[in-house]
PDB file of C-alpha atoms in Angstrom:
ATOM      1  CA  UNK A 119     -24.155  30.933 -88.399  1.00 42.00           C
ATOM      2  CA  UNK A 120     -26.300  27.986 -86.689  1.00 47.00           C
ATOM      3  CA  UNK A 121     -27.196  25.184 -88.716  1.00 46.00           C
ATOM      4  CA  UNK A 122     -31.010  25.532 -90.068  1.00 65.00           C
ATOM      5  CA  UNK A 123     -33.444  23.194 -88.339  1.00 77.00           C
ATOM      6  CA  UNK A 124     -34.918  20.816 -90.259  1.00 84.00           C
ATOM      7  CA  UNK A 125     -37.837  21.863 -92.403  1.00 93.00           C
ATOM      8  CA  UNK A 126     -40.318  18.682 -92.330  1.00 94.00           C
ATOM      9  CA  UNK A 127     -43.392  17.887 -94.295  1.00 97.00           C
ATOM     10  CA  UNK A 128     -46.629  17.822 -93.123  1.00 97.00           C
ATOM     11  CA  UNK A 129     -50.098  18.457 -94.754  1.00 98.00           C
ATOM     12  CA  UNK A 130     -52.860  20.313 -94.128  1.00 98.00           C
ATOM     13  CA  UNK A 131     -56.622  19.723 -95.387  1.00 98.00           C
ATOM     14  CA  UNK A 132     -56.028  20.890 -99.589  1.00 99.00           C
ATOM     15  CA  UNK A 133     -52.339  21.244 -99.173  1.00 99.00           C
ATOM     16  CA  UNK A 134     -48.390  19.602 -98.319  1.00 99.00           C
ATOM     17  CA  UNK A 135     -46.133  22.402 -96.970  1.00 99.00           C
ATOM     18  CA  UNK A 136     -42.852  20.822 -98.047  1.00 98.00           C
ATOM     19  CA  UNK A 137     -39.332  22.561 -97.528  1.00 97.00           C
ATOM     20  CA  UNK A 138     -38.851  25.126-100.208  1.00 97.00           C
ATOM     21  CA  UNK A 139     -36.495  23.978-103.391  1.00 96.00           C
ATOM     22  CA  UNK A 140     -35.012  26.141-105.092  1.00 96.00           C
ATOM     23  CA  UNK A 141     -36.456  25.255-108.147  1.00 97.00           C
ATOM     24  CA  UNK A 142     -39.646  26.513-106.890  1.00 97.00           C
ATOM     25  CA  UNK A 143     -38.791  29.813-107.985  1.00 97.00           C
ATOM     26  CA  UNK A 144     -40.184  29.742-111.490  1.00 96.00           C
ATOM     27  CA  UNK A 145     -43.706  29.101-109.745  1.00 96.00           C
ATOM     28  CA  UNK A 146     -43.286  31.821-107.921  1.00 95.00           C
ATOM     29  CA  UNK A 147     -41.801  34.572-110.343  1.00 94.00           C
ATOM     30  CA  UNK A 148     -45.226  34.582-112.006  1.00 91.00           C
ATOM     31  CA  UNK A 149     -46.422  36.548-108.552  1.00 91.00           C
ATOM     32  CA  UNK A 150     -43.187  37.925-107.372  1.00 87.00           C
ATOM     33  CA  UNK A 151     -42.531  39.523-110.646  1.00 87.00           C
ATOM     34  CA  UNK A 152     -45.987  41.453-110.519  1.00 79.00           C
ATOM     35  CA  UNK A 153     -45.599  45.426-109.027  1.00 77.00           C
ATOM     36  CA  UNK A 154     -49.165  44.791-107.648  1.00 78.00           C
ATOM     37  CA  UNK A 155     -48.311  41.571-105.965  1.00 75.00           C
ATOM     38  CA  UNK A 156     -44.981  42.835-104.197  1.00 59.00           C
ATOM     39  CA  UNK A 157     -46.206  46.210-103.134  1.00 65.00           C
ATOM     40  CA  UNK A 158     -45.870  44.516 -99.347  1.00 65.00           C
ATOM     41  CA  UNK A 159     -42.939  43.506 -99.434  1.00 70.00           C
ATOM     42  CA  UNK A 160     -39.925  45.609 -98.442  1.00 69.00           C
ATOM     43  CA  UNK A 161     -38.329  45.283-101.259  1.00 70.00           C
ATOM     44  CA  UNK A 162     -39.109  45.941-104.578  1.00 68.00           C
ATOM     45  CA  UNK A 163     -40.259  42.441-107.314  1.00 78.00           C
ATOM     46  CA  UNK A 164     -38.079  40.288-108.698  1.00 82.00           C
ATOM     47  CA  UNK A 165     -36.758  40.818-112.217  1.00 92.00           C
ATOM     48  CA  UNK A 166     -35.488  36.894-112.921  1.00 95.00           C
ATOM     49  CA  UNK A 167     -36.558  34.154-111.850  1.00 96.00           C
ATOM     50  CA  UNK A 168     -32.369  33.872-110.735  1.00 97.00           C
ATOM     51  CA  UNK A 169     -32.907  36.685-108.573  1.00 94.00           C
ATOM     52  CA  UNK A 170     -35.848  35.163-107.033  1.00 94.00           C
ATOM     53  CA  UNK A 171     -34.190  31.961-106.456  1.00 95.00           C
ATOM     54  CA  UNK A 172     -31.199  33.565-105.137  1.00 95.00           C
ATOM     55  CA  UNK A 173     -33.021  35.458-102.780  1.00 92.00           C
ATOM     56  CA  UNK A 174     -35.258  32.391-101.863  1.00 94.00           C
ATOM     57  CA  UNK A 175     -32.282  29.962-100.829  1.00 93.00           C
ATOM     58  CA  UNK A 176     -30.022  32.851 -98.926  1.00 93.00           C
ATOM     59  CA  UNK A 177     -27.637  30.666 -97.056  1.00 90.00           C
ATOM     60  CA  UNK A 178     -27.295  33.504 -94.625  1.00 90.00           C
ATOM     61  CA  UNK A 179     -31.233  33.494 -93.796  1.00 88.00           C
ATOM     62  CA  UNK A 180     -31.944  31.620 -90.799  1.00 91.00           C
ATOM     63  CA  UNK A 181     -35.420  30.644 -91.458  1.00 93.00           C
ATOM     64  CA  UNK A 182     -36.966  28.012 -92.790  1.00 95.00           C
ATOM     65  CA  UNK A 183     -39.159  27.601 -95.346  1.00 96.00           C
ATOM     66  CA  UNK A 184     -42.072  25.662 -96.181  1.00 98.00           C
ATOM     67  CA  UNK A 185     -44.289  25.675 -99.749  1.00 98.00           C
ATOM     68  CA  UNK A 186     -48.117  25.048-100.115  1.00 98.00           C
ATOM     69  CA  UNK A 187     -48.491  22.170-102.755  1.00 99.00           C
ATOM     70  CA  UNK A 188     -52.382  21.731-103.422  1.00 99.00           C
ATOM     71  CA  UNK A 189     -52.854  18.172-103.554  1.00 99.00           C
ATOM     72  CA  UNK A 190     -55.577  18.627-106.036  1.00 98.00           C
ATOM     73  CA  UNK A 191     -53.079  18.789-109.226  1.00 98.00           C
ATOM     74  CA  UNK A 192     -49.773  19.473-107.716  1.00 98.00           C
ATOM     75  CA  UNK A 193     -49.599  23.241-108.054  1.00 98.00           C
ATOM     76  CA  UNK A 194     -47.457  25.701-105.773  1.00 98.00           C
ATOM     77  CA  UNK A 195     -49.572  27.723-103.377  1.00 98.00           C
ATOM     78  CA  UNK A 196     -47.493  29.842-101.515  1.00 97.00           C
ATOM     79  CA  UNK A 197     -44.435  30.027 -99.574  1.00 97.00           C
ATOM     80  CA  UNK A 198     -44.511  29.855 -95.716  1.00 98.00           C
ATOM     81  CA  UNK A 199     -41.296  31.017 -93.361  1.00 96.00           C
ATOM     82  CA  UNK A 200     -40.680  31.291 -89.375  1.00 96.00           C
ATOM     83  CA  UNK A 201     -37.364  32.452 -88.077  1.00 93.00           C
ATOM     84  CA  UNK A 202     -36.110  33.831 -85.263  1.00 92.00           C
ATOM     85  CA  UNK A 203     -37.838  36.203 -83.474  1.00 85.00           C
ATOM     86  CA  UNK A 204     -34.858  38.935 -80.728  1.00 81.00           C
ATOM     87  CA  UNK A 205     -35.681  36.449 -78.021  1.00 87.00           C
ATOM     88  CA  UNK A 206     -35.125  32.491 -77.833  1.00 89.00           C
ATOM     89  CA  UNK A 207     -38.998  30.830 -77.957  1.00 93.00           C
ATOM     90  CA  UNK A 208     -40.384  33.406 -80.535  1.00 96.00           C
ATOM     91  CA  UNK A 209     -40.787  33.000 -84.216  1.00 96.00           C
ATOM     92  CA  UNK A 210     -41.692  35.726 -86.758  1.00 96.00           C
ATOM     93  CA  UNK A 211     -43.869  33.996 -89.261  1.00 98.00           C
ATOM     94  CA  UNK A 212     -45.036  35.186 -92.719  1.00 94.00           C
ATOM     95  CA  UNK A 213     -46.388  34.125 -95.866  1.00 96.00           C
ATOM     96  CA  UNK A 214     -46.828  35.151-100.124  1.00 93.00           C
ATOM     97  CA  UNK A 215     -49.840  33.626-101.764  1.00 95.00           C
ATOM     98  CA  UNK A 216     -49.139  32.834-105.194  1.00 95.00           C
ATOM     99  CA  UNK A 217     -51.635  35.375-107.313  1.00 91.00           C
ATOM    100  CA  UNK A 218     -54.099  32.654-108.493  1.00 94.00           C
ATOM    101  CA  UNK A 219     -55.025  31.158-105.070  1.00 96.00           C
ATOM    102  CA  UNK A 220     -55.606  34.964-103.312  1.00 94.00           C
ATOM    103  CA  UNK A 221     -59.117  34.971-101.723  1.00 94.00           C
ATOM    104  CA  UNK A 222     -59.325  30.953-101.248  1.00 97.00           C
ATOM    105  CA  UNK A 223     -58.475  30.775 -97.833  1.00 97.00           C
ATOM    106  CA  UNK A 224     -54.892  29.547 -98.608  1.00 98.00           C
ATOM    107  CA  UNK A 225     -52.755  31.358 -96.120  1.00 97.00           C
ATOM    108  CA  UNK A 226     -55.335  30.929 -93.753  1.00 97.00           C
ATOM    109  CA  UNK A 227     -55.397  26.905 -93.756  1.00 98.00           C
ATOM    110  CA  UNK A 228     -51.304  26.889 -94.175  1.00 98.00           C
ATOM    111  CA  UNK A 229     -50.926  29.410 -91.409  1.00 98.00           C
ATOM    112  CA  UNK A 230     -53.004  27.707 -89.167  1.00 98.00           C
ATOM    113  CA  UNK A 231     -51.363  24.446 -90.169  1.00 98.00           C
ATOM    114  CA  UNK A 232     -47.804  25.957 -89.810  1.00 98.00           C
ATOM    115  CA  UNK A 233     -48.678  26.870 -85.994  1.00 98.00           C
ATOM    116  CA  UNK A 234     -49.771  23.863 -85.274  1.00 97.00           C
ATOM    117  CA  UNK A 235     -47.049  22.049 -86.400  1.00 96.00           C
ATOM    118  CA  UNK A 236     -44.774  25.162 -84.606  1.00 96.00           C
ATOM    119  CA  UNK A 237     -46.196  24.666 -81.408  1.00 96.00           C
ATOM    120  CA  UNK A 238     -46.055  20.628 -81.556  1.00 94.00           C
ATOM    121  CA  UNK A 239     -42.522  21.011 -82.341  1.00 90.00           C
ATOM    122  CA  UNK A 240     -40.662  23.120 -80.224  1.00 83.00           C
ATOM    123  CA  UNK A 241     -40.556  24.838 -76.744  1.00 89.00           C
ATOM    124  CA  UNK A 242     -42.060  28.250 -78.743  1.00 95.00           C
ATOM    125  CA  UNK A 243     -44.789  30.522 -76.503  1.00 96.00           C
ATOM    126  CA  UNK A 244     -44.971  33.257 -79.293  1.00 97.00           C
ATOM    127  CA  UNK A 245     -45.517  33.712 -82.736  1.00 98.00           C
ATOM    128  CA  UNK A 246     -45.574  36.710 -84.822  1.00 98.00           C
ATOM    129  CA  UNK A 247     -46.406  39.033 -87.793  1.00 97.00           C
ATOM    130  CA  UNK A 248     -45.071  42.138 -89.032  1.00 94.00           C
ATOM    131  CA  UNK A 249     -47.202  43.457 -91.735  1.00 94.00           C
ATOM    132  CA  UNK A 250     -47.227  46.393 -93.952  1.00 87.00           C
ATOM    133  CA  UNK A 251     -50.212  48.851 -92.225  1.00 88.00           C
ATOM    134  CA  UNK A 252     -52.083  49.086 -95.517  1.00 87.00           C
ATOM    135  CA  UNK A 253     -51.988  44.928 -96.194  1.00 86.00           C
ATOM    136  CA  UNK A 254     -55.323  44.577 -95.281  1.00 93.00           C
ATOM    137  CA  UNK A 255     -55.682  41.004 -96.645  1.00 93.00           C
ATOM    138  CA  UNK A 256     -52.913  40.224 -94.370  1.00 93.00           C
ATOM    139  CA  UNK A 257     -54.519  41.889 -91.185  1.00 96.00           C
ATOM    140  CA  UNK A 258     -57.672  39.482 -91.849  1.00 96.00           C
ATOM    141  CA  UNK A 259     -55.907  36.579 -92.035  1.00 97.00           C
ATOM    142  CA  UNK A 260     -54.030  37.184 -88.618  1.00 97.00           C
ATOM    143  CA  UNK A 261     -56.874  38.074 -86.857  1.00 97.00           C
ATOM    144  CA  UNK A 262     -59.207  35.030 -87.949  1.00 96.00           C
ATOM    145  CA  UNK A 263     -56.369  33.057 -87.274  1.00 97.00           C
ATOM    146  CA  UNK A 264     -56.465  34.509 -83.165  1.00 96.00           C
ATOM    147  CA  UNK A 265     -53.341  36.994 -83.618  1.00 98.00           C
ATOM    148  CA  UNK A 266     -54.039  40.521 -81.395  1.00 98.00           C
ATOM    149  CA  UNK A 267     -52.234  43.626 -82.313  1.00 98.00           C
ATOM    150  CA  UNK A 268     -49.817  44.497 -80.127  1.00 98.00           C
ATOM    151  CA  UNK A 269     -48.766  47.484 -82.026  1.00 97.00           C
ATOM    152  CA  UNK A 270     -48.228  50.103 -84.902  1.00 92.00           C
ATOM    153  CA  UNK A 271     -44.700  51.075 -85.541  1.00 87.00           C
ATOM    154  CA  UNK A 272     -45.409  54.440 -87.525  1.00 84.00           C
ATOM    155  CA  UNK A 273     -43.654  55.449 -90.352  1.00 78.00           C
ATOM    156  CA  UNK A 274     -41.219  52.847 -89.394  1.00 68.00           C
ATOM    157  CA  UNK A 275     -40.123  51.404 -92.545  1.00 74.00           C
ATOM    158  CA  UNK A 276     -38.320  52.479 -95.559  1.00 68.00           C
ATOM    159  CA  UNK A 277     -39.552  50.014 -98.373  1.00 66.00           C
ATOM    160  CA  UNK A 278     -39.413  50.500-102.059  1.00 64.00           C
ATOM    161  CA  UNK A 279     -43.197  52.331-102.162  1.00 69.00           C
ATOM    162  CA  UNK A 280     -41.455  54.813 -99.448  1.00 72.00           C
ATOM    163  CA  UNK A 281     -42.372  55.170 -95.530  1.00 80.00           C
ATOM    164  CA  UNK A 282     -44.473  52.525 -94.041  1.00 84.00           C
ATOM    165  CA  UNK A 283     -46.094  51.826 -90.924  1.00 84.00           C
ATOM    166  CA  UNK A 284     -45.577  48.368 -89.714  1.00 89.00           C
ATOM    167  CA  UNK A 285     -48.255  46.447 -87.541  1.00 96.00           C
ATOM    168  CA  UNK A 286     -47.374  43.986 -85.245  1.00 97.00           C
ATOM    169  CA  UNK A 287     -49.715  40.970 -84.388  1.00 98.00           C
ATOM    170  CA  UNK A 288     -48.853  38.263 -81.993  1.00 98.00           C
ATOM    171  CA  UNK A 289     -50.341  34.967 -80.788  1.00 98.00           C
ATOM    172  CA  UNK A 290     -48.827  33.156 -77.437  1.00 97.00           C
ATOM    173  CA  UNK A 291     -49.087  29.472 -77.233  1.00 96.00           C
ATOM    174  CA  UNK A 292     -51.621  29.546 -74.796  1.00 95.00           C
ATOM    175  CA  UNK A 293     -54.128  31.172 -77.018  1.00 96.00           C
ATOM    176  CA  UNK A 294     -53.798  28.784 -79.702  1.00 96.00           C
ATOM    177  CA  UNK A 295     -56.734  26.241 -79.782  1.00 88.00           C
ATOM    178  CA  UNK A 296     -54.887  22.684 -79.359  1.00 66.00           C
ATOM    179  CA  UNK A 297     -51.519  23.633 -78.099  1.00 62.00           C
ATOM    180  CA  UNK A 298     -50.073  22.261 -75.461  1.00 57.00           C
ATOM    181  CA  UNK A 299     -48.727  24.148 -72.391  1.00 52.00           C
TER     182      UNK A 299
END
């Protein structure tokens, strides 16, 4: 397996996206523990905080991953990944708000952050989403963000909750406000 690429700070307007510890689990669990929270996700929540951590720091991932620290008090956000995408200059990108900051505009800010420092880094021309079809908080935050839907996989997944269709949402560099060609 490739070494990871670096995971670097940076900040955004409320929050630091630092690389993701693996202590950071037990201010996660709270959310990741929670039915409710994880009915996205394809798998099913996390039953220890272990598990999540585990899970989290997968040295066979090839991601990286960033977490939302609101500089107001210190508190854990979110965590933010990108890895690869099936062809070299594309990065699948996707996010879990932490349960107290849902409906604050948090993955929108770090999201937006996270492609801008994407695109500044690296030779990418694509980002992506793949989101559950019935995440509707998710589709918002894609589409204020610029992504268009390039598609609807149906009934493509098998996920804990059963079949699920999967949307796709892109953005190419060139439609992002900023980056340069």
């Amino acid at each position: 397996m490739p070494s990871p690429l670096p995971t670097p700070s940076f900040s955004t307007q409320r929050f630091t996206m630092r690389a993701l510890e693996r202590s950071d689990a037990a201010a996660l669990f709270a959310t990741l523990a929670d039915e409710t929270q994880c009915r996205y996700l394809s798998r099913p929540h996390f039953t220890s905080v272990e598990e999540l951590a585990d899970w989290l720091t997968d040295p066979e991932w090839p991601g990286r991953t960033w977490v939302a620290i609101d500089k107001a008090d210190g508190t854990l956000a979110g965590r933010y990944v990108a890895y690869p995408g099936l062809d070299e200059g594309v990065l699948e990108l996707g996010y879990i708000t932490v349960a107290e900051y849902q409906g604050h505009g948090v993955a929108t800010e770090c999201m937006s952050g996270l492609i801008d420092h994407l695109f500044a880094e690296g030779p990418y021309r694509k980002v992506y989403a793949e989101l559950d079809g019935e995440n509707l908080a998710s589709v918002r935050v894609v589409e204020r963000l610029g992504f268009t839907r390039e598609g609807c996989l149906r009934q493509h997944e098998v996920t804990h909750k059963g079949l699920c269709d999967l949307l796709i949402y892109g953005l190419l560099r060139a439609e992002w406000p900023g980056a340069k060609a």
